[in-house]
Amino acid sequence: PSGMAAPTMEERKACWGARDEFWQCLDSHGDDAAKCEKLRRAFESRCPQQWVKHFNKRRDFLKYKKKLETEGFQPPETAGKS
Amino acid sequence: WLYLRQQKERQQRSRRLRDLRALSLGQGDFQLQDTSGTPRSKADFLGRWVLLYFGFTHCPDVCPEELEKLSRAVELLERDPALPPLQPLFVTVDPERDDAAALARYLRDFHPRLVGLTGTPEQVRAAAAAFRVYVSAGPRDADGDYVVDHSVLTFLVDPDGIFRDCYGRSRTAEELARSVRGHMDSYEPLPP
């Protein structure tokens, strides 16, 4: 098997905890990542890089989903209106 | 006329039984190895109900959550001594990294009777295909790490080896247990 061992249960929980703290900070600062630098660094140090990417995508998706639910779907403007 | 109708029903029943027997033999079979290196195929689990989940040990969050749920559902059903035994199974979709040792380490955190299965890439591919499970390994990063995109499903197989139900992420452990119990209650064994 290539590469390092999979994270243990303890390591997973530490990663998820750091992620949740980072996200809570983002939630209370209107997603201003600059206000949450320290927690972002803690999150990225606690989680494998692949997981950081995965969770970042997850957050983007959740935000997009929330936007759809609250604002409704906005179809792109069609080119050439009569 | 009544005789003809009875004969028709008898033929339909025996045709259905023949189809079910073919299903029990051919459907959802696998050739894999458990964490002690012993070869295991579907035949080894006949006579027991099976709850089977496909995942991988480097999974960020979904697999631990689904395995917690699966373990909890099995625990709930174990509390009722009148119910038949239920075998939880985990099949890796990442055979390159998930060898017997990796699986054993990973599965320690979940139900004690949870059996882990791995194999060659071909064997794992065939097992996933048999259950129509989508598997797609992502690109490797600089450390050689990657995630595997896959369908998130837990399958229920009856003691005849026939697929009975499948459960997605939205079902709770309690809902799983209730559904499995319902299948167990309505189960009729295939006549030999």
PDB file of C-alpha atoms in Angstrom:
ATOM      1  CA  PRO A   1       0.000   0.000   0.000  1.00  0.00           C
ATOM      2  CA  SER A   2       1.300   3.422  -0.951  1.00  0.00           C
ATOM      3  CA  GLY A   3       1.729   6.410   1.345  1.00  0.00           C
ATOM      4  CA  MET A   4       0.940   6.895   5.008  1.00  0.00           C
ATOM      5  CA  ALA A   5      -1.562   5.096   7.236  1.00  0.00           C
ATOM      6  CA  ALA A   6      -5.160   6.308   7.389  1.00  0.00           C
ATOM      7  CA  PRO A   7      -5.989   8.690  10.255  1.00  0.00           C
ATOM      8  CA  THR A   8      -7.058   6.982  13.480  1.00  0.00           C
ATOM      9  CA  MET A   9     -10.394   7.680  15.192  1.00  0.00           C
ATOM     10  CA  GLU A  10      -8.691  10.204  17.500  1.00  0.00           C
ATOM     11  CA  GLU A  11      -7.050  11.972  14.557  1.00  0.00           C
ATOM     12  CA  ARG A  12     -10.366  12.060  12.667  1.00  0.00           C
ATOM     13  CA  LYS A  13     -12.155  13.628  15.618  1.00  0.00           C
ATOM     14  CA  ALA A  14      -9.379  16.189  16.110  1.00  0.00           C
ATOM     15  CA  CYS A  15      -9.656  17.119  12.419  1.00  0.00           C
ATOM     16  CA  TRP A  16     -13.457  17.385  12.517  1.00  0.00           C
ATOM     17  CA  GLY A  17     -13.271  19.473  15.697  1.00  0.00           C
ATOM     18  CA  ALA A  18     -10.782  21.885  14.136  1.00  0.00           C
ATOM     19  CA  ARG A  19     -12.939  22.102  11.007  1.00  0.00           C
ATOM     20  CA  ASP A  20     -16.073  22.816  13.067  1.00  0.00           C
ATOM     21  CA  GLU A  21     -14.301  25.566  15.037  1.00  0.00           C
ATOM     22  CA  PHE A  22     -13.074  27.138  11.804  1.00  0.00           C
ATOM     23  CA  TRP A  23     -16.543  26.978  10.266  1.00  0.00           C
ATOM     24  CA  GLN A  24     -18.182  28.388  13.376  1.00  0.00           C
ATOM     25  CA  CYS A  25     -15.784  31.324  13.153  1.00  0.00           C
ATOM     26  CA  LEU A  26     -16.609  31.814   9.475  1.00  0.00           C
ATOM     27  CA  ASP A  27     -20.336  31.652  10.281  1.00  0.00           C
ATOM     28  CA  SER A  28     -20.030  34.397  12.866  1.00  0.00           C
ATOM     29  CA  HIS A  29     -17.880  36.622  10.623  1.00  0.00           C
ATOM     30  CA  GLY A  30     -19.901  36.408   7.431  1.00  0.00           C
ATOM     31  CA  ASP A  31     -17.407  34.047   5.850  1.00  0.00           C
ATOM     32  CA  ASP A  32     -14.574  36.569   6.206  1.00  0.00           C
ATOM     33  CA  ALA A  33     -11.660  34.124   6.203  1.00  0.00           C
ATOM     34  CA  ALA A  34      -9.250  36.900   7.207  1.00  0.00           C
ATOM     35  CA  LYS A  35     -10.936  37.051  10.631  1.00  0.00           C
ATOM     36  CA  CYS A  36     -10.368  33.309  11.148  1.00  0.00           C
ATOM     37  CA  GLU A  37      -6.728  32.902  10.089  1.00  0.00           C
ATOM     38  CA  LYS A  38      -5.612  31.122  13.253  1.00  0.00           C
ATOM     39  CA  LEU A  39      -8.433  28.589  13.147  1.00  0.00           C
ATOM     40  CA  ARG A  40      -7.923  28.042   9.434  1.00  0.00           C
ATOM     41  CA  ARG A  41      -4.267  27.172  10.078  1.00  0.00           C
ATOM     42  CA  ALA A  42      -5.259  24.837  12.933  1.00  0.00           C
ATOM     43  CA  PHE A  43      -7.790  23.113  10.678  1.00  0.00           C
ATOM     44  CA  GLU A  44      -5.249  22.675   7.880  1.00  0.00           C
ATOM     45  CA  SER A  45      -2.625  21.289  10.277  1.00  0.00           C
ATOM     46  CA  ARG A  46      -5.037  18.819  11.883  1.00  0.00           C
ATOM     47  CA  CYS A  47      -6.428  17.345   8.656  1.00  0.00           C
ATOM     48  CA  PRO A  48      -4.824  15.610   5.668  1.00  0.00           C
ATOM     49  CA  GLN A  49      -4.656  17.950   2.716  1.00  0.00           C
ATOM     50  CA  GLN A  50      -7.106  15.784   0.748  1.00  0.00           C
ATOM     51  CA  TRP A  51      -9.634  16.176   3.548  1.00  0.00           C
ATOM     52  CA  VAL A  52      -9.113  19.956   3.702  1.00  0.00           C
ATOM     53  CA  LYS A  53      -9.953  20.116  -0.025  1.00  0.00           C
ATOM     54  CA  HIS A  54     -12.956  17.835   0.499  1.00  0.00           C
ATOM     55  CA  PHE A  55     -14.324  19.895   3.406  1.00  0.00           C
ATOM     56  CA  ASN A  56     -13.736  23.201   1.600  1.00  0.00           C
ATOM     57  CA  LYS A  57     -15.786  21.861  -1.301  1.00  0.00           C
ATOM     58  CA  ARG A  58     -18.437  20.656   1.134  1.00  0.00           C
ATOM     59  CA  ARG A  59     -18.744  24.107   2.682  1.00  0.00           C
ATOM     60  CA  ASP A  60     -19.034  25.748  -0.729  1.00  0.00           C
ATOM     61  CA  PHE A  61     -21.756  23.265  -1.647  1.00  0.00           C
ATOM     62  CA  LEU A  62     -23.648  23.824   1.625  1.00  0.00           C
ATOM     63  CA  LYS A  63     -23.507  27.585   1.143  1.00  0.00           C
ATOM     64  CA  TYR A  64     -24.751  27.243  -2.434  1.00  0.00           C
ATOM     65  CA  LYS A  65     -27.554  24.947  -1.295  1.00  0.00           C
ATOM     66  CA  LYS A  66     -28.579  27.433   1.403  1.00  0.00           C
ATOM     67  CA  LYS A  67     -28.549  30.212  -1.174  1.00  0.00           C
ATOM     68  CA  LEU A  68     -30.880  28.206  -3.410  1.00  0.00           C
ATOM     69  CA  GLU A  69     -33.206  27.550  -0.502  1.00  0.00           C
ATOM     70  CA  THR A  70     -33.402  31.161   0.614  1.00  0.00           C
ATOM     71  CA  GLU A  71     -33.079  33.089  -2.645  1.00  0.00           C
ATOM     72  CA  GLY A  72     -34.413  30.586  -5.136  1.00  0.00           C
ATOM     73  CA  PHE A  73     -32.752  29.546  -8.333  1.00  0.00           C
ATOM     74  CA  GLN A  74     -31.567  32.462 -10.498  1.00  0.00           C
ATOM     75  CA  PRO A  75     -31.228  31.280 -14.085  1.00  0.00           C
ATOM     76  CA  PRO A  76     -28.454  33.041 -16.000  1.00  0.00           C
ATOM     77  CA  GLU A  77     -29.617  35.919 -18.170  1.00  0.00           C
ATOM     78  CA  THR A  78     -30.324  34.742 -21.705  1.00  0.00           C
ATOM     79  CA  ALA A  79     -28.314  36.448 -24.406  1.00  0.00           C
ATOM     80  CA  GLY A  80     -30.302  38.438 -26.902  1.00  0.00           C
ATOM     81  CA  LYS A  81     -33.611  39.498 -25.431  1.00  0.00           C
ATOM     82  CA  SER A  82     -36.228  40.789 -27.751  1.00  0.00           C
TER      83      SER A  82
ATOM     84  CA  TRP B   1     -61.403 -23.435 -15.274  1.00  0.00           C
ATOM     85  CA  LEU B   2     -60.406 -23.425 -11.601  1.00  0.00           C
ATOM     86  CA  TYR B   3     -57.991 -26.303 -12.308  1.00  0.00           C
ATOM     87  CA  LEU B   4     -56.383 -24.344 -15.165  1.00  0.00           C
ATOM     88  CA  ARG B   5     -56.019 -21.307 -12.945  1.00  0.00           C
ATOM     89  CA  GLN B   6     -54.373 -23.356 -10.190  1.00  0.00           C
ATOM     90  CA  GLN B   7     -52.009 -24.900 -12.713  1.00  0.00           C
ATOM     91  CA  LYS B   8     -51.080 -21.433 -14.024  1.00  0.00           C
ATOM     92  CA  GLU B   9     -50.409 -20.212 -10.481  1.00  0.00           C
ATOM     93  CA  ARG B  10     -48.274 -23.278  -9.796  1.00  0.00           C
ATOM     94  CA  GLN B  11     -46.227 -22.596 -12.930  1.00  0.00           C
ATOM     95  CA  GLN B  12     -45.781 -18.939 -11.994  1.00  0.00           C
ATOM     96  CA  ARG B  13     -44.670 -19.932  -8.500  1.00  0.00           C
ATOM     97  CA  SER B  14     -42.108 -22.452  -9.743  1.00  0.00           C
ATOM     98  CA  ARG B  15     -40.831 -19.968 -12.349  1.00  0.00           C
ATOM     99  CA  ARG B  16     -40.433 -17.355  -9.619  1.00  0.00           C
ATOM    100  CA  LEU B  17     -38.593 -19.876  -7.420  1.00  0.00           C
ATOM    101  CA  ARG B  18     -36.277 -20.737 -10.300  1.00  0.00           C
ATOM    102  CA  ASP B  19     -35.546 -17.027 -10.862  1.00  0.00           C
ATOM    103  CA  LEU B  20     -34.909 -16.500  -7.159  1.00  0.00           C
ATOM    104  CA  ARG B  21     -32.536 -19.472  -7.002  1.00  0.00           C
ATOM    105  CA  ALA B  22     -30.642 -18.099 -10.017  1.00  0.00           C
ATOM    106  CA  LEU B  23     -30.485 -14.712  -8.278  1.00  0.00           C
ATOM    107  CA  SER B  24     -29.236 -16.211  -5.047  1.00  0.00           C
ATOM    108  CA  LEU B  25     -26.414 -17.906  -6.904  1.00  0.00           C
ATOM    109  CA  GLY B  26     -25.468 -15.266  -9.442  1.00  0.00           C
ATOM    110  CA  GLN B  27     -26.379 -11.903  -8.004  1.00  0.00           C
ATOM    111  CA  GLY B  28     -24.021  -9.850  -5.893  1.00  0.00           C
ATOM    112  CA  ASP B  29     -21.294 -12.449  -5.618  1.00  0.00           C
ATOM    113  CA  PHE B  30     -17.716 -11.576  -4.701  1.00  0.00           C
ATOM    114  CA  GLN B  31     -14.303 -13.253  -4.304  1.00  0.00           C
ATOM    115  CA  LEU B  32     -12.421 -11.343  -1.615  1.00  0.00           C
ATOM    116  CA  GLN B  33     -10.314 -11.944   1.499  1.00  0.00           C
ATOM    117  CA  ASP B  34     -11.076 -11.018   5.101  1.00  0.00           C
ATOM    118  CA  THR B  35      -8.580  -9.391   7.474  1.00  0.00           C
ATOM    119  CA  SER B  36      -7.068 -12.761   8.403  1.00  0.00           C
ATOM    120  CA  GLY B  37      -6.366 -13.444   4.725  1.00  0.00           C
ATOM    121  CA  THR B  38      -9.090 -16.094   4.420  1.00  0.00           C
ATOM    122  CA  PRO B  39     -10.888 -16.152   1.050  1.00  0.00           C
ATOM    123  CA  ARG B  40     -14.557 -15.204   1.357  1.00  0.00           C
ATOM    124  CA  SER B  41     -17.337 -15.292  -1.178  1.00  0.00           C
ATOM    125  CA  LYS B  42     -21.077 -14.806  -0.859  1.00  0.00           C
ATOM    126  CA  ALA B  43     -21.540 -18.549  -0.241  1.00  0.00           C
ATOM    127  CA  ASP B  44     -19.701 -18.161   3.084  1.00  0.00           C
ATOM    128  CA  PHE B  45     -22.446 -15.884   4.380  1.00  0.00           C
ATOM    129  CA  LEU B  46     -25.503 -17.872   3.272  1.00  0.00           C
ATOM    130  CA  GLY B  47     -27.777 -18.727   6.161  1.00  0.00           C
ATOM    131  CA  ARG B  48     -27.235 -15.296   7.714  1.00  0.00           C
ATOM    132  CA  TRP B  49     -28.639 -11.828   7.037  1.00  0.00           C
ATOM    133  CA  VAL B  50     -25.917  -9.467   5.836  1.00  0.00           C
ATOM    134  CA  LEU B  51     -25.597  -5.665   6.005  1.00  0.00           C
ATOM    135  CA  LEU B  52     -22.866  -4.645   3.601  1.00  0.00           C
ATOM    136  CA  TYR B  53     -21.205  -1.246   3.143  1.00  0.00           C
ATOM    137  CA  PHE B  54     -18.596  -0.189   0.534  1.00  0.00           C
ATOM    138  CA  GLY B  55     -16.034   2.409   1.671  1.00  0.00           C
ATOM    139  CA  PHE B  56     -12.345   3.121   2.306  1.00  0.00           C
ATOM    140  CA  THR B  57     -10.190   3.850   5.345  1.00  0.00           C
ATOM    141  CA  HIS B  58      -8.883   7.227   4.109  1.00  0.00           C
ATOM    142  CA  CYS B  59     -12.458   8.489   3.868  1.00  0.00           C
ATOM    143  CA  PRO B  60     -12.850  12.027   5.375  1.00  0.00           C
ATOM    144  CA  ASP B  61     -16.173  11.610   7.147  1.00  0.00           C
ATOM    145  CA  VAL B  62     -18.891   9.692   5.302  1.00  0.00           C
ATOM    146  CA  CYS B  63     -17.538   6.173   5.896  1.00  0.00           C
ATOM    147  CA  PRO B  64     -16.983   6.560   9.658  1.00  0.00           C
ATOM    148  CA  GLU B  65     -20.487   8.013   9.937  1.00  0.00           C
ATOM    149  CA  GLU B  66     -22.081   5.227   7.908  1.00  0.00           C
ATOM    150  CA  LEU B  67     -20.139   2.563   9.836  1.00  0.00           C
ATOM    151  CA  GLU B  68     -21.231   4.096  13.162  1.00  0.00           C
ATOM    152  CA  LYS B  69     -24.781   3.962  11.904  1.00  0.00           C
ATOM    153  CA  LEU B  70     -24.438   0.393  10.655  1.00  0.00           C
ATOM    154  CA  SER B  71     -22.866  -0.694  13.959  1.00  0.00           C
ATOM    155  CA  ARG B  72     -25.625   0.986  15.942  1.00  0.00           C
ATOM    156  CA  ALA B  73     -28.344  -0.640  13.801  1.00  0.00           C
ATOM    157  CA  VAL B  74     -26.789  -4.084  14.352  1.00  0.00           C
ATOM    158  CA  GLU B  75     -26.557  -3.393  18.108  1.00  0.00           C
ATOM    159  CA  LEU B  76     -30.229  -2.413  18.230  1.00  0.00           C
ATOM    160  CA  LEU B  77     -31.260  -5.649  16.502  1.00  0.00           C
ATOM    161  CA  GLU B  78     -28.946  -7.790  18.647  1.00  0.00           C
ATOM    162  CA  ARG B  79     -30.959  -6.733  21.686  1.00  0.00           C
ATOM    163  CA  ASP B  80     -33.817  -8.920  20.474  1.00  0.00           C
ATOM    164  CA  PRO B  81     -32.794 -12.569  20.976  1.00  0.00           C
ATOM    165  CA  ALA B  82     -35.734 -13.714  18.840  1.00  0.00           C
ATOM    166  CA  LEU B  83     -34.180 -12.205  15.712  1.00  0.00           C
ATOM    167  CA  PRO B  84     -31.840 -14.191  13.442  1.00  0.00           C
ATOM    168  CA  PRO B  85     -28.129 -13.237  13.390  1.00  0.00           C
ATOM    169  CA  LEU B  86     -27.083 -10.256  11.284  1.00  0.00           C
ATOM    170  CA  GLN B  87     -23.580 -10.075   9.819  1.00  0.00           C
ATOM    171  CA  PRO B  88     -22.108  -6.606   9.175  1.00  0.00           C
ATOM    172  CA  LEU B  89     -19.626  -6.459   6.284  1.00  0.00           C
ATOM    173  CA  PHE B  90     -17.280  -3.745   5.014  1.00  0.00           C
ATOM    174  CA  VAL B  91     -15.837  -3.973   1.513  1.00  0.00           C
ATOM    175  CA  THR B  92     -13.051  -1.584   0.573  1.00  0.00           C
ATOM    176  CA  VAL B  93     -13.164   0.426  -2.642  1.00  0.00           C
ATOM    177  CA  ASP B  94      -9.466   1.296  -2.178  1.00  0.00           C
ATOM    178  CA  PRO B  95      -7.616  -2.048  -2.391  1.00  0.00           C
ATOM    179  CA  GLU B  96      -4.306  -0.320  -3.118  1.00  0.00           C
ATOM    180  CA  ARG B  97      -4.082   1.122   0.388  1.00  0.00           C
ATOM    181  CA  ASP B  98      -6.628  -0.957   2.295  1.00  0.00           C
ATOM    182  CA  ASP B  99      -4.866  -4.255   2.810  1.00  0.00           C
ATOM    183  CA  ALA B 100      -5.817  -6.692   5.601  1.00  0.00           C
ATOM    184  CA  ALA B 101      -3.764  -4.851   8.236  1.00  0.00           C
ATOM    185  CA  ALA B 102      -5.141  -1.418   7.326  1.00  0.00           C
ATOM    186  CA  LEU B 103      -8.703  -2.740   7.394  1.00  0.00           C
ATOM    187  CA  ALA B 104      -8.235  -4.489  10.734  1.00  0.00           C
ATOM    188  CA  ARG B 105      -6.869  -1.275  12.284  1.00  0.00           C
ATOM    189  CA  TYR B 106      -9.709   0.812  10.873  1.00  0.00           C
ATOM    190  CA  LEU B 107     -12.574  -1.515  11.768  1.00  0.00           C
ATOM    191  CA  ARG B 108     -11.468  -1.878  15.423  1.00  0.00           C
ATOM    192  CA  ASP B 109     -13.395   1.321  16.155  1.00  0.00           C
ATOM    193  CA  PHE B 110     -16.727  -0.131  15.028  1.00  0.00           C
ATOM    194  CA  HIS B 111     -18.916  -3.157  15.717  1.00  0.00           C
ATOM    195  CA  PRO B 112     -16.809  -6.087  17.039  1.00  0.00           C
ATOM    196  CA  ARG B 113     -18.364  -8.530  14.554  1.00  0.00           C
ATOM    197  CA  LEU B 114     -17.844  -6.265  11.550  1.00  0.00           C
ATOM    198  CA  VAL B 115     -15.890  -8.245   8.936  1.00  0.00           C
ATOM    199  CA  GLY B 116     -13.629  -6.348   6.536  1.00  0.00           C
ATOM    200  CA  LEU B 117     -13.048  -7.582   2.989  1.00  0.00           C
ATOM    201  CA  THR B 118     -10.347  -6.618   0.521  1.00  0.00           C
ATOM    202  CA  GLY B 119      -8.678  -8.167  -2.526  1.00  0.00           C
ATOM    203  CA  THR B 120      -6.844  -7.429  -5.738  1.00  0.00           C
ATOM    204  CA  PRO B 121      -8.002  -4.385  -7.705  1.00  0.00           C
ATOM    205  CA  GLU B 122      -9.764  -6.747 -10.132  1.00  0.00           C
ATOM    206  CA  GLN B 123     -11.595  -8.592  -7.369  1.00  0.00           C
ATOM    207  CA  VAL B 124     -12.688  -5.352  -5.706  1.00  0.00           C
ATOM    208  CA  ARG B 125     -13.780  -3.903  -9.048  1.00  0.00           C
ATOM    209  CA  ALA B 126     -15.867  -7.022  -9.710  1.00  0.00           C
ATOM    210  CA  ALA B 127     -17.477  -6.891  -6.259  1.00  0.00           C
ATOM    211  CA  ALA B 128     -18.414  -3.213  -6.669  1.00  0.00           C
ATOM    212  CA  ALA B 129     -19.786  -3.925 -10.153  1.00  0.00           C
ATOM    213  CA  ALA B 130     -21.857  -6.828  -8.797  1.00  0.00           C
ATOM    214  CA  PHE B 131     -23.582  -4.377  -6.443  1.00  0.00           C
ATOM    215  CA  ARG B 132     -23.711  -1.549  -9.010  1.00  0.00           C
ATOM    216  CA  VAL B 133     -21.556   0.596  -6.733  1.00  0.00           C
ATOM    217  CA  TYR B 134     -19.895   3.566  -8.450  1.00  0.00           C
ATOM    218  CA  VAL B 135     -16.188   3.885  -7.597  1.00  0.00           C
ATOM    219  CA  SER B 136     -13.796   6.560  -8.810  1.00  0.00           C
ATOM    220  CA  ALA B 137     -10.376   7.278  -7.279  1.00  0.00           C
ATOM    221  CA  GLY B 138      -9.471  10.966  -7.412  1.00  0.00           C
ATOM    222  CA  PRO B 139      -6.157  12.504  -8.515  1.00  0.00           C
ATOM    223  CA  ARG B 140      -3.144  12.015  -6.242  1.00  0.00           C
ATOM    224  CA  ASP B 141      -1.602  15.031  -4.546  1.00  0.00           C
ATOM    225  CA  ALA B 142       2.123  15.661  -3.926  1.00  0.00           C
ATOM    226  CA  ASP B 143       2.083  13.156  -1.020  1.00  0.00           C
ATOM    227  CA  GLY B 144       0.395  10.486  -3.109  1.00  0.00           C
ATOM    228  CA  ASP B 145      -2.795  10.888  -1.100  1.00  0.00           C
ATOM    229  CA  TYR B 146      -6.218  10.730  -2.784  1.00  0.00           C
ATOM    230  CA  VAL B 147      -9.890  10.245  -1.956  1.00  0.00           C
ATOM    231  CA  VAL B 148     -12.195   7.729  -3.614  1.00  0.00           C
ATOM    232  CA  ASP B 149     -15.571   8.943  -4.776  1.00  0.00           C
ATOM    233  CA  HIS B 150     -18.150   6.184  -4.369  1.00  0.00           C
ATOM    234  CA  SER B 151     -21.866   5.491  -3.961  1.00  0.00           C
ATOM    235  CA  VAL B 152     -22.800   5.647  -0.299  1.00  0.00           C
ATOM    236  CA  LEU B 153     -25.051   2.649   0.213  1.00  0.00           C
ATOM    237  CA  THR B 154     -25.635  -0.086   2.763  1.00  0.00           C
ATOM    238  CA  PHE B 155     -27.084  -3.269   1.268  1.00  0.00           C
ATOM    239  CA  LEU B 156     -29.308  -5.819   2.999  1.00  0.00           C
ATOM    240  CA  VAL B 157     -28.903  -9.395   1.774  1.00  0.00           C
ATOM    241  CA  ASP B 158     -31.086 -12.248   3.081  1.00  0.00           C
ATOM    242  CA  PRO B 159     -29.968 -15.749   4.183  1.00  0.00           C
ATOM    243  CA  ASP B 160     -30.543 -17.027   0.624  1.00  0.00           C
ATOM    244  CA  GLY B 161     -28.056 -14.439  -0.649  1.00  0.00           C
ATOM    245  CA  ILE B 162     -30.790 -12.370  -2.267  1.00  0.00           C
ATOM    246  CA  PHE B 163     -30.621  -8.592  -2.202  1.00  0.00           C
ATOM    247  CA  ARG B 164     -33.541  -7.168  -0.180  1.00  0.00           C
ATOM    248  CA  ASP B 165     -32.997  -3.441   0.347  1.00  0.00           C
ATOM    249  CA  CYS B 166     -30.447  -0.657   0.279  1.00  0.00           C
ATOM    250  CA  TYR B 167     -30.056   2.362   2.527  1.00  0.00           C
ATOM    251  CA  GLY B 168     -28.533   5.768   1.819  1.00  0.00           C
ATOM    252  CA  ARG B 169     -27.054   8.508   3.951  1.00  0.00           C
ATOM    253  CA  SER B 170     -30.377   9.985   4.994  1.00  0.00           C
ATOM    254  CA  ARG B 171     -31.582   6.909   6.931  1.00  0.00           C
ATOM    255  CA  THR B 172     -30.885   6.816  10.666  1.00  0.00           C
ATOM    256  CA  ALA B 173     -29.652   3.752  12.577  1.00  0.00           C
ATOM    257  CA  GLU B 174     -33.129   3.350  14.082  1.00  0.00           C
ATOM    258  CA  GLU B 175     -34.757   3.455  10.629  1.00  0.00           C
ATOM    259  CA  LEU B 176     -32.246   0.884   9.355  1.00  0.00           C
ATOM    260  CA  ALA B 177     -32.963  -1.435  12.273  1.00  0.00           C
ATOM    261  CA  ARG B 178     -36.711  -1.057  11.789  1.00  0.00           C
ATOM    262  CA  SER B 179     -36.457  -1.811   8.081  1.00  0.00           C
ATOM    263  CA  VAL B 180     -34.209  -4.847   8.587  1.00  0.00           C
ATOM    264  CA  ARG B 181     -36.562  -6.170  11.265  1.00  0.00           C
ATOM    265  CA  GLY B 182     -39.468  -5.790   8.831  1.00  0.00           C
ATOM    266  CA  HIS B 183     -37.621  -7.813   6.186  1.00  0.00           C
ATOM    267  CA  MET B 184     -36.709 -10.466   8.748  1.00  0.00           C
ATOM    268  CA  ASP B 185     -40.332 -10.736   9.857  1.00  0.00           C
ATOM    269  CA  SER B 186     -41.658 -11.181   6.316  1.00  0.00           C
ATOM    270  CA  TYR B 187     -38.863 -13.467   5.114  1.00  0.00           C
ATOM    271  CA  GLU B 188     -39.742 -16.877   3.714  1.00  0.00           C
ATOM    272  CA  PRO B 189     -36.777 -19.169   3.063  1.00  0.00           C
ATOM    273  CA  LEU B 190     -36.316 -20.454  -0.473  1.00  0.00           C
ATOM    274  CA  PRO B 191     -37.331 -24.110  -0.519  1.00  0.00           C
ATOM    275  CA  PRO B 192     -34.397 -26.384  -1.419  1.00  0.00           C
TER     276      PRO B 192
END
